[in-house]
Amino acid sequence: MTLIQPSSPTYQHVVVTGLPHARGFSHGQQAKEKIRSNVAHYKLPGQLTPPAITSKIINEVYIPAIKTYFPSGLEEMQGIADGSEVPLEDIIILNARYDLARVTNDFLPSNSGALAEDQANECTSAVFVKENTTSGDVVCAQNWDMSARLWLNDTIIYLEVHPDPSEHKPSMFFVTEAGQLGRSGMNSFGMAVTANSLMSTDDYVPISHITSTGIFVPVEPKQVLPISLLRRMFLECSHISEGLVAIDNFPRHVSNNLTVSSADTTGFGMCLEITPDRVYKVYSDVESAYIVHTNHFRHPGFVSRSDIRDRYPGGSSWFRHQQFTKGVHPHRRGLLNNSKIISAFSDHLSYPESVCCHPDKNPVDSVISHYPDYPFRGSTATVACVLYNISQNTITVCKGPPCEGIFETFHLEGPIKQKTMSGSEVTNGCGKERQIGRAHV
């Protein structure tokens, strides 16, 4: 990749309203060129599963499953396709690129490395509850590390979604690739979700296929969904209990970690290490209250198993958790603010492959390149740093690495939850998000 400077210091803010197809169409129109750029990238040879396999998975597995479990999501994706003038299949590719990148091994020769950019993406996520912050607010935060292409080619958007009142759903704000229904985000009901790539030996291709070595692998047909849709589905829920039910019952074929949070009472956050058939619950230390996750499995129930293993190839995840924790832990008793959290996200141990990740301009791996099945390292960067304040419904976010990014703050307005005298919950309020200026950090 030829490294260039980003064309704009901030990402495009896309606001959509209305019923699913209408808001998808608006998304597609507003971000048409970015969507087309993302589609073209993921269709390059080796980025995902081979084209014939990808098409078969989409049409025989994903579309039937989305119709069953998330029909409004399919309508919205059709709207994005119509607005950007690309086929629906291309928009599903964008929303399934995480899943399709994780099951390419069966189709690539050993030492290929062609899947690196989108298989080895890494993130650092955290949740801080009321007792951790100076303001008494709950903050869900993330350094999103991904292919530097997204940052340098400016194909990420801030997607703000206001569903039609008839749908009885909260408003939402996402930091996502153009053309996707969402990646990390928050809703106006005081919930947030970030995610971390995980890879396990339980991940599988959801259709019968022939591997690159000529072996036929039979797979019993069943409906599974692209796991990235789970983040959007979680934020369309009314409260975290409903969201956890959605997560546990979501049919999937790859692994992922979701860091979820709620601003209710004193605040709550947890990590869910998800494999195709299990959900491992990782809770915060009661004394510290906050929780951090990177890109390897941590739950003892997973680590102790002999029938399944973590496919993480080694690297920064093994120290990023510790480094970020060192940055926030001394301030855990009510002293954390945006500035201190961003400072922890700006750590440069093992630069450029650090908590604050930068493109490696000369990735010469003179030692590990000789390893069998060497995991090719693409040009990766922290493409966004985001802090979701789910107590105040504000989003503080920058384009690119936090050590050099320009932070902006947005306020998300929309339906909110309120307690009645009897303790029941009602929703009220409505309105578009408005930018309230850059944050002082």
Tab-separated table of C-alpha atoms in Angstrom:
chain	number	residue	atom	x	y	z
A	1	MET	CA	0.000	0.000	0.000
A	2	THR	CA	1.225	3.455	-0.851
A	3	LEU	CA	0.852	5.578	2.243
A	4	ILE	CA	-0.756	8.951	1.680
A	5	GLN	CA	-2.167	11.596	3.921
A	6	PRO	CA	-5.919	11.470	4.590
A	7	SER	CA	-7.853	13.894	2.392
A	8	SER	CA	-9.905	15.318	5.263
A	9	PRO	CA	-9.134	15.669	9.000
A	10	THR	CA	-12.553	14.242	9.959
A	11	TYR	CA	-14.933	11.579	8.661
A	12	GLN	CA	-18.246	12.290	6.923
A	13	HIS	CA	-21.277	12.533	9.207
A	14	VAL	CA	-24.232	10.723	7.613
A	15	VAL	CA	-27.675	11.256	9.180
A	16	VAL	CA	-30.557	8.988	8.124
A	17	THR	CA	-34.188	8.924	9.237
A	18	GLY	CA	-37.391	7.056	8.512
A	19	LEU	CA	-38.347	3.478	7.732
A	20	PRO	CA	-35.634	0.902	6.888
A	21	HIS	CA	-35.511	1.229	3.106
A	22	ALA	CA	-35.751	5.027	3.199
A	23	ARG	CA	-32.919	5.469	5.662
A	24	GLY	CA	-30.824	2.895	3.793
A	25	PHE	CA	-31.425	4.727	0.517
A	26	SER	CA	-30.316	7.994	2.135
A	27	HIS	CA	-27.173	6.287	3.490
A	28	GLY	CA	-26.422	4.915	0.031
A	29	GLN	CA	-26.871	8.257	-1.679
A	30	GLN	CA	-24.854	10.274	0.848
A	31	ALA	CA	-21.901	7.858	0.932
A	32	LYS	CA	-22.109	6.415	-2.599
A	33	GLU	CA	-18.476	6.754	-3.608
A	34	LYS	CA	-17.161	5.520	-0.255
A	35	ILE	CA	-19.438	2.480	-0.451
A	36	ARG	CA	-18.282	1.693	-3.983
A	37	SER	CA	-14.648	2.010	-2.887
A	38	ASN	CA	-15.204	-0.435	-0.010
A	39	VAL	CA	-16.977	-2.914	-2.295
A	40	ALA	CA	-14.144	-2.772	-4.844
A	41	HIS	CA	-11.560	-3.457	-2.122
A	42	TYR	CA	-13.306	-6.477	-0.633
A	43	LYS	CA	-13.759	-7.987	-4.105
A	44	LEU	CA	-10.002	-8.045	-4.681
A	45	PRO	CA	-8.604	-11.592	-4.931
A	46	GLY	CA	-7.774	-13.132	-1.563
A	47	GLN	CA	-9.500	-10.532	0.617
A	48	LEU	CA	-12.483	-12.785	1.364
A	49	THR	CA	-13.676	-16.240	0.334
A	50	PRO	CA	-13.562	-16.969	-3.436
A	51	PRO	CA	-16.336	-15.184	-5.393
A	52	ALA	CA	-18.377	-18.322	-6.152
A	53	ILE	CA	-18.250	-19.411	-2.498
A	54	THR	CA	-19.078	-15.899	-1.296
A	55	SER	CA	-22.120	-15.686	-3.574
A	56	LYS	CA	-23.344	-19.095	-2.465
A	57	ILE	CA	-22.975	-18.225	1.244
A	58	ILE	CA	-24.834	-14.946	0.745
A	59	ASN	CA	-27.728	-16.366	-1.264
A	60	GLU	CA	-28.152	-19.761	0.394
A	61	VAL	CA	-27.248	-18.909	3.987
A	62	TYR	CA	-27.137	-15.205	4.875
A	63	ILE	CA	-30.158	-13.840	2.998
A	64	PRO	CA	-32.572	-16.552	4.246
A	65	ALA	CA	-31.233	-16.054	7.791
A	66	ILE	CA	-31.515	-12.256	7.666
A	67	LYS	CA	-35.098	-12.576	6.355
A	68	THR	CA	-35.893	-14.750	9.370
A	69	TYR	CA	-34.023	-12.968	12.164
A	70	PHE	CA	-33.527	-9.362	11.025
A	71	PRO	CA	-35.943	-8.486	8.178
A	72	SER	CA	-35.704	-4.738	8.786
A	73	GLY	CA	-31.926	-5.047	8.408
A	74	LEU	CA	-32.362	-6.648	5.011
A	75	GLU	CA	-34.723	-3.837	3.970
A	76	GLU	CA	-32.181	-1.252	5.069
A	77	MET	CA	-29.374	-2.993	3.200
A	78	GLN	CA	-31.556	-3.087	0.080
A	79	GLY	CA	-32.035	0.650	0.515
A	80	ILE	CA	-28.265	1.177	0.776
A	81	ALA	CA	-27.817	-0.864	-2.397
A	82	ASP	CA	-30.448	1.147	-4.251
A	83	GLY	CA	-29.069	4.477	-3.044
A	84	SER	CA	-25.474	3.655	-3.974
A	85	GLU	CA	-26.494	1.866	-7.180
A	86	VAL	CA	-24.788	-1.443	-6.406
A	87	PRO	CA	-26.312	-4.949	-6.076
A	88	LEU	CA	-27.701	-6.065	-2.722
A	89	GLU	CA	-25.108	-8.841	-2.691
A	90	ASP	CA	-22.335	-6.214	-2.584
A	91	ILE	CA	-23.851	-4.547	0.490
A	92	ILE	CA	-24.140	-7.910	2.227
A	93	ILE	CA	-20.455	-8.486	1.423
A	94	LEU	CA	-19.637	-5.243	3.274
A	95	ASN	CA	-21.716	-6.326	6.263
A	96	ALA	CA	-20.219	-9.827	6.243
A	97	ARG	CA	-16.596	-9.004	5.433
A	98	TYR	CA	-15.537	-9.859	9.023
A	99	ASP	CA	-17.057	-13.339	8.790
A	100	LEU	CA	-15.902	-14.066	5.241
A	101	ALA	CA	-12.317	-13.012	6.024
A	102	ARG	CA	-12.135	-15.470	8.918
A	103	VAL	CA	-12.939	-18.586	6.922
A	104	THR	CA	-10.561	-18.117	3.992
A	105	ASN	CA	-7.986	-20.648	5.237
A	106	ASP	CA	-9.680	-23.533	3.441
A	107	PHE	CA	-9.200	-21.758	0.109
A	108	LEU	CA	-5.639	-20.462	0.368
A	109	PRO	CA	-2.304	-22.267	0.030
A	110	SER	CA	0.002	-22.343	3.041
A	111	ASN	CA	2.097	-19.170	3.534
A	112	SER	CA	-0.308	-17.231	1.340
A	113	GLY	CA	-0.915	-14.256	3.595
A	114	ALA	CA	-3.475	-12.780	1.200
A	115	LEU	CA	-6.079	-12.490	3.934
A	116	ALA	CA	-4.031	-10.395	6.329
A	117	GLU	CA	-5.596	-6.952	6.109
A	118	ASP	CA	-9.032	-8.025	7.251
A	119	GLN	CA	-8.225	-11.080	9.340
A	120	ALA	CA	-5.598	-9.589	11.615
A	121	ASN	CA	-7.355	-6.345	12.505
A	122	GLU	CA	-7.038	-5.580	16.194
A	123	CYS	CA	-8.838	-3.280	18.627
A	124	THR	CA	-8.634	-2.181	22.247
A	125	SER	CA	-11.987	-1.698	24.007
A	126	ALA	CA	-12.987	-0.610	27.511
A	127	VAL	CA	-15.950	0.356	29.685
A	128	PHE	CA	-15.689	2.756	32.620
A	129	VAL	CA	-18.586	3.030	35.062
A	130	LYS	CA	-19.695	5.919	37.252
A	131	GLU	CA	-17.242	5.286	40.072
A	132	ASN	CA	-14.322	5.482	37.611
A	133	THR	CA	-14.997	8.884	36.040
A	134	THR	CA	-14.716	12.438	37.352
A	135	SER	CA	-18.132	13.276	35.904
A	136	GLY	CA	-19.859	10.172	37.266
A	137	ASP	CA	-20.726	9.166	33.686
A	138	VAL	CA	-20.489	5.749	32.016
A	139	VAL	CA	-18.077	5.676	29.073
A	140	CYS	CA	-17.574	2.903	26.517
A	141	ALA	CA	-14.407	3.505	24.488
A	142	GLN	CA	-12.352	1.953	21.724
A	143	ASN	CA	-9.303	2.257	19.534
A	144	TRP	CA	-10.521	0.696	16.281
A	145	ASP	CA	-7.532	-0.856	14.515
A	146	MET	CA	-8.127	-1.934	10.951
A	147	SER	CA	-6.637	-1.701	7.476
A	148	ALA	CA	-5.053	1.751	7.130
A	149	ARG	CA	-6.828	1.929	3.766
A	150	LEU	CA	-10.055	2.888	5.541
A	151	TRP	CA	-8.407	5.899	7.162
A	152	LEU	CA	-6.228	6.984	4.261
A	153	ASN	CA	-8.944	6.531	1.629
A	154	ASP	CA	-11.587	8.142	3.869
A	155	THR	CA	-14.162	5.336	3.592
A	156	ILE	CA	-15.377	5.385	7.199
A	157	ILE	CA	-18.450	7.388	8.209
A	158	TYR	CA	-20.187	8.535	11.363
A	159	LEU	CA	-23.630	7.036	10.843
A	160	GLU	CA	-26.515	8.511	12.831
A	161	VAL	CA	-29.790	6.598	12.612
A	162	HIS	CA	-33.248	7.846	13.607
A	163	PRO	CA	-35.809	5.068	12.996
A	164	ASP	CA	-39.416	5.921	12.232
A	165	PRO	CA	-41.445	6.390	15.462
A	166	SER	CA	-43.692	3.495	14.408
A	167	GLU	CA	-40.746	1.111	14.872
A	168	HIS	CA	-40.383	1.942	18.605
A	169	LYS	CA	-36.584	1.823	18.402
A	170	PRO	CA	-33.930	4.121	19.868
A	171	SER	CA	-31.807	6.496	17.845
A	172	MET	CA	-28.268	5.267	17.242
A	173	PHE	CA	-24.794	6.573	16.385
A	174	PHE	CA	-22.118	4.365	14.807
A	175	VAL	CA	-18.510	4.650	13.715
A	176	THR	CA	-18.526	2.300	10.743
A	177	GLU	CA	-17.408	1.556	7.223
A	178	ALA	CA	-19.600	3.177	4.591
A	179	GLY	CA	-22.266	0.711	3.491
A	180	GLN	CA	-22.493	-1.163	6.792
A	181	LEU	CA	-25.402	-1.095	9.243
A	182	GLY	CA	-22.942	-0.361	12.036
A	183	ARG	CA	-19.823	-1.454	13.871
A	184	SER	CA	-19.169	0.180	17.252
A	185	GLY	CA	-21.950	2.444	18.479
A	186	MET	CA	-24.401	3.644	21.098
A	187	ASN	CA	-28.122	4.273	21.332
A	188	SER	CA	-30.301	6.914	22.947
A	189	PHE	CA	-31.424	4.380	25.591
A	190	GLY	CA	-27.992	4.484	27.252
A	191	MET	CA	-26.445	1.356	25.719
A	192	ALA	CA	-23.205	0.931	23.792
A	193	VAL	CA	-21.257	-1.825	22.065
A	194	THR	CA	-17.714	-2.169	20.765
A	195	ALA	CA	-16.136	-5.309	19.341
A	196	ASN	CA	-12.803	-7.077	19.148
A	197	SER	CA	-11.738	-9.581	16.533
A	198	LEU	CA	-11.399	-13.130	17.872
A	199	MET	CA	-10.498	-16.257	15.912
A	200	SER	CA	-11.057	-19.822	17.080
A	201	THR	CA	-10.713	-23.258	15.524
A	202	ASP	CA	-14.509	-23.551	15.800
A	203	ASP	CA	-15.000	-20.944	13.055
A	204	TYR	CA	-16.269	-22.603	9.899
A	205	VAL	CA	-17.429	-22.103	6.312
A	206	PRO	CA	-21.253	-22.370	6.498
A	207	ILE	CA	-21.665	-24.372	3.261
A	208	SER	CA	-20.212	-27.583	1.907
A	209	HIS	CA	-17.055	-26.872	-0.091
A	210	ILE	CA	-13.822	-28.185	-1.544
A	211	THR	CA	-10.611	-26.889	0.024
A	212	SER	CA	-7.550	-25.682	-1.890
A	213	THR	CA	-6.012	-29.135	-1.315
A	214	GLY	CA	-8.975	-30.899	-2.901
A	215	ILE	CA	-10.676	-32.142	0.252
A	216	PHE	CA	-14.474	-32.100	0.287
A	217	VAL	CA	-15.871	-30.659	3.536
A	218	PRO	CA	-19.559	-31.465	4.075
A	219	VAL	CA	-21.490	-28.905	6.142
A	220	GLU	CA	-25.018	-29.453	7.393
A	221	PRO	CA	-27.100	-26.545	6.039
A	222	LYS	CA	-28.443	-24.118	8.638
A	223	GLN	CA	-29.221	-20.450	8.866
A	224	VAL	CA	-26.445	-18.274	10.305
A	225	LEU	CA	-25.960	-14.511	10.201
A	226	PRO	CA	-22.969	-12.235	9.658
A	227	ILE	CA	-21.920	-11.541	13.241
A	228	SER	CA	-21.405	-7.823	12.584
A	229	LEU	CA	-25.204	-7.493	12.349
A	230	LEU	CA	-25.380	-8.492	16.006
A	231	ARG	CA	-23.961	-5.118	17.064
A	232	ARG	CA	-26.765	-3.286	15.273
A	233	MET	CA	-29.381	-5.702	16.627
A	234	PHE	CA	-28.060	-5.230	20.180
A	235	LEU	CA	-28.429	-1.455	19.932
A	236	GLU	CA	-31.978	-1.736	18.604
A	237	CYS	CA	-32.943	-3.418	21.907
A	238	SER	CA	-34.713	-1.548	24.713
A	239	HIS	CA	-32.361	-2.527	27.554
A	240	ILE	CA	-29.257	-4.600	28.173
A	241	SER	CA	-31.152	-7.689	29.357
A	242	GLU	CA	-32.983	-7.869	26.037
A	243	GLY	CA	-29.681	-7.272	24.256
A	244	LEU	CA	-27.995	-10.171	26.065
A	245	VAL	CA	-30.826	-12.494	25.014
A	246	ALA	CA	-30.284	-11.340	21.419
A	247	ILE	CA	-26.572	-12.099	21.684
A	248	ASP	CA	-26.977	-15.555	23.210
A	249	ASN	CA	-29.525	-16.649	20.610
A	250	PHE	CA	-27.830	-15.129	17.557
A	251	PRO	CA	-26.899	-17.865	15.019
A	252	ARG	CA	-23.302	-17.423	13.794
A	253	HIS	CA	-20.358	-19.305	12.301
A	254	VAL	CA	-17.347	-17.247	13.490
A	255	SER	CA	-15.974	-15.903	16.782
A	256	ASN	CA	-16.005	-12.322	18.073
A	257	ASN	CA	-15.819	-10.389	21.330
A	258	LEU	CA	-18.540	-7.875	22.137
A	259	THR	CA	-17.956	-5.340	24.913
A	260	VAL	CA	-21.396	-4.153	25.970
A	261	SER	CA	-22.450	-1.500	28.449
A	262	SER	CA	-25.426	0.220	30.024
A	263	ALA	CA	-25.754	3.567	31.810
A	264	ASP	CA	-28.516	2.287	34.112
A	265	THR	CA	-27.992	2.940	37.866
A	266	THR	CA	-24.215	2.969	38.534
A	267	GLY	CA	-23.396	1.641	35.082
A	268	PHE	CA	-22.463	-1.800	33.872
A	269	GLY	CA	-20.058	-3.319	31.365
A	270	MET	CA	-19.013	-6.835	30.390
A	271	CYS	CA	-17.280	-8.707	27.592
A	272	LEU	CA	-18.829	-11.591	25.696
A	273	GLU	CA	-16.324	-13.886	24.008
A	274	ILE	CA	-18.493	-15.509	21.376
A	275	THR	CA	-17.721	-18.689	19.444
A	276	PRO	CA	-20.085	-20.409	17.009
A	277	ASP	CA	-21.636	-22.490	19.796
A	278	ARG	CA	-20.866	-20.744	23.116
A	279	VAL	CA	-20.788	-17.343	24.817
A	280	TYR	CA	-18.095	-16.871	27.477
A	281	LYS	CA	-18.911	-14.092	29.960
A	282	VAL	CA	-15.982	-11.948	31.153
A	283	TYR	CA	-16.765	-9.551	34.008
A	284	SER	CA	-14.885	-6.640	35.478
A	285	ASP	CA	-12.958	-6.903	38.697
A	286	VAL	CA	-15.326	-5.689	41.433
A	287	GLU	CA	-12.614	-3.548	43.021
A	288	SER	CA	-11.598	-1.801	39.785
A	289	ALA	CA	-15.100	-1.756	38.203
A	290	TYR	CA	-13.859	-1.064	34.654
A	291	ILE	CA	-13.159	-3.717	32.002
A	292	VAL	CA	-10.712	-3.910	29.078
A	293	HIS	CA	-10.481	-6.318	26.139
A	294	THR	CA	-8.138	-6.806	23.193
A	295	ASN	CA	-7.931	-9.649	20.632
A	296	HIS	CA	-7.284	-12.923	22.408
A	297	PHE	CA	-9.573	-15.141	24.457
A	298	ARG	CA	-9.302	-14.578	28.203
A	299	HIS	CA	-12.068	-16.677	29.756
A	300	PRO	CA	-10.617	-19.697	31.640
A	301	GLY	CA	-13.432	-21.868	30.314
A	302	PHE	CA	-12.182	-21.339	26.771
A	303	VAL	CA	-8.452	-21.317	27.491
A	304	SER	CA	-8.640	-24.621	29.397
A	305	ARG	CA	-10.379	-26.527	26.601
A	306	SER	CA	-8.379	-29.046	24.596
A	307	ASP	CA	-10.900	-29.433	21.782
A	308	ILE	CA	-10.724	-25.810	20.604
A	309	ARG	CA	-7.975	-23.212	20.482
A	310	ASP	CA	-7.427	-19.518	19.910
A	311	ARG	CA	-6.186	-18.833	16.350
A	312	TYR	CA	-4.708	-15.453	17.271
A	313	PRO	CA	-1.183	-15.662	15.771
A	314	GLY	CA	0.509	-13.706	18.555
A	315	GLY	CA	1.361	-10.027	18.645
A	316	SER	CA	0.252	-6.781	20.206
A	317	SER	CA	-2.940	-8.085	21.815
A	318	TRP	CA	-0.833	-9.837	24.426
A	319	PHE	CA	0.539	-6.532	25.735
A	320	ARG	CA	-2.060	-3.944	24.668
A	321	HIS	CA	-4.431	-5.052	27.415
A	322	GLN	CA	-1.714	-4.526	30.023
A	323	GLN	CA	-0.421	-1.263	28.571
A	324	PHE	CA	-3.840	0.350	28.323
A	325	THR	CA	-4.723	-0.830	31.833
A	326	LYS	CA	-1.524	0.744	33.165
A	327	GLY	CA	-2.634	4.023	31.647
A	328	VAL	CA	-6.060	4.114	33.312
A	329	HIS	CA	-5.691	2.098	36.507
A	330	PRO	CA	-4.065	4.817	38.665
A	331	HIS	CA	-7.092	7.062	37.957
A	332	ARG	CA	-9.822	4.424	38.468
A	333	ARG	CA	-11.291	5.962	41.627
A	334	GLY	CA	-13.245	8.793	40.084
A	335	LEU	CA	-10.327	10.517	38.360
A	336	LEU	CA	-10.790	9.394	34.752
A	337	ASN	CA	-11.835	11.926	32.125
A	338	ASN	CA	-11.664	12.003	28.336
A	339	SER	CA	-8.143	13.356	28.365
A	340	LYS	CA	-6.760	10.535	30.527
A	341	ILE	CA	-8.589	7.837	28.571
A	342	ILE	CA	-7.311	9.227	25.270
A	343	SER	CA	-3.809	9.438	26.726
A	344	ALA	CA	-3.963	5.718	27.582
A	345	PHE	CA	-5.176	4.996	24.030
A	346	SER	CA	-2.132	6.920	22.708
A	347	ASP	CA	0.449	4.498	24.153
A	348	HIS	CA	3.266	3.667	21.716
A	349	LEU	CA	4.994	0.608	23.214
A	350	SER	CA	6.149	-1.494	20.219
A	351	TYR	CA	5.435	1.311	17.749
A	352	PRO	CA	4.036	1.102	15.107
A	353	GLU	CA	2.146	-2.010	16.320
A	354	SER	CA	1.047	-0.435	19.582
A	355	VAL	CA	-2.148	0.491	21.414
A	356	CYS	CA	-2.069	3.588	19.213
A	357	CYS	CA	-1.382	1.782	15.951
A	358	HIS	CA	0.300	3.377	12.925
A	359	PRO	CA	0.965	2.055	9.427
A	360	ASP	CA	4.266	0.202	9.180
A	361	LYS	CA	6.076	1.858	6.286
A	362	ASN	CA	8.667	-0.930	6.079
A	363	PRO	CA	7.165	-4.223	7.330
A	364	VAL	CA	10.236	-6.437	6.928
A	365	ASP	CA	9.682	-9.565	9.008
A	366	SER	CA	13.137	-11.100	8.719
A	367	VAL	CA	12.458	-13.763	11.358
A	368	ILE	CA	8.783	-14.664	11.501
A	369	SER	CA	8.379	-14.623	7.718
A	370	HIS	CA	10.055	-18.057	7.738
A	371	TYR	CA	7.428	-19.567	10.030
A	372	PRO	CA	4.922	-22.051	8.552
A	373	ASP	CA	1.565	-20.396	7.860
A	374	TYR	CA	3.171	-17.018	8.519
A	375	PRO	CA	0.402	-14.473	9.162
A	376	PHE	CA	1.081	-11.723	6.652
A	377	ARG	CA	0.904	-8.290	8.230
A	378	GLY	CA	-0.848	-5.669	6.172
A	379	SER	CA	-0.744	-1.950	6.695
A	380	THR	CA	-2.804	-1.540	9.870
A	381	ALA	CA	-3.663	1.614	11.804
A	382	THR	CA	-5.940	2.929	14.493
A	383	VAL	CA	-8.525	4.238	12.053
A	384	ALA	CA	-10.640	5.863	14.786
A	385	CYS	CA	-10.617	6.463	18.528
A	386	VAL	CA	-14.072	6.869	20.033
A	387	LEU	CA	-15.529	7.519	23.495
A	388	TYR	CA	-19.260	6.899	23.870
A	389	ASN	CA	-20.578	8.718	26.952
A	390	ILE	CA	-23.831	6.805	27.385
A	391	SER	CA	-24.871	8.838	30.420
A	392	GLN	CA	-24.844	12.115	28.486
A	393	ASN	CA	-25.497	10.659	24.997
A	394	THR	CA	-22.328	12.219	23.604
A	395	ILE	CA	-19.731	10.814	21.239
A	396	THR	CA	-16.135	12.064	21.259
A	397	VAL	CA	-14.276	10.694	18.254
A	398	CYS	CA	-11.290	11.308	16.003
A	399	LYS	CA	-10.243	10.131	12.577
A	400	GLY	CA	-7.030	8.121	12.679
A	401	PRO	CA	-4.677	7.510	15.622
A	402	PRO	CA	-5.605	9.411	18.811
A	403	CYS	CA	-2.094	10.837	19.228
A	404	GLU	CA	-2.632	13.009	16.155
A	405	GLY	CA	-6.372	13.004	15.429
A	406	ILE	CA	-8.743	15.956	15.675
A	407	PHE	CA	-11.431	15.112	18.202
A	408	GLU	CA	-15.028	16.179	17.688
A	409	THR	CA	-17.977	15.780	20.038
A	410	PHE	CA	-21.483	14.918	18.855
A	411	HIS	CA	-24.686	14.776	20.846
A	412	LEU	CA	-27.248	12.084	20.095
A	413	GLU	CA	-30.848	13.046	20.664
A	414	GLY	CA	-33.777	10.702	20.265
A	415	PRO	CA	-36.163	8.507	22.241
A	416	ILE	CA	-34.947	8.045	25.812
A	417	LYS	CA	-35.879	5.774	28.684
A	418	GLN	CA	-37.392	7.249	31.818
A	419	LYS	CA	-38.603	5.610	34.999
A	420	THR	CA	-42.187	6.151	36.084
A	421	MET	CA	-43.235	6.422	39.715
A	422	SER	CA	-44.148	2.744	39.626
A	423	GLY	CA	-40.710	1.822	38.296
A	424	SER	CA	-41.898	0.897	34.820
A	425	GLU	CA	-40.065	2.247	31.809
A	426	VAL	CA	-41.411	4.572	29.145
A	427	THR	CA	-39.760	6.242	26.176
A	428	ASN	CA	-40.102	9.797	25.007
A	429	GLY	CA	-38.194	12.532	23.295
A	430	CYS	CA	-37.206	12.885	19.707
A	431	GLY	CA	-34.737	14.833	17.663
A	432	LYS	CA	-31.763	14.755	15.395
A	433	GLU	CA	-28.204	14.553	16.611
A	434	ARG	CA	-26.341	17.810	16.442
A	435	GLN	CA	-22.641	18.496	16.383
A	436	ILE	CA	-21.709	20.627	19.364
A	437	GLY	CA	-18.104	21.306	18.474
A	438	ARG	CA	-14.746	19.745	19.033
A	439	ALA	CA	-14.010	18.326	22.419
A	440	HIS	CA	-11.501	19.855	24.796
A	441	VAL	CA	-9.347	16.893	25.734
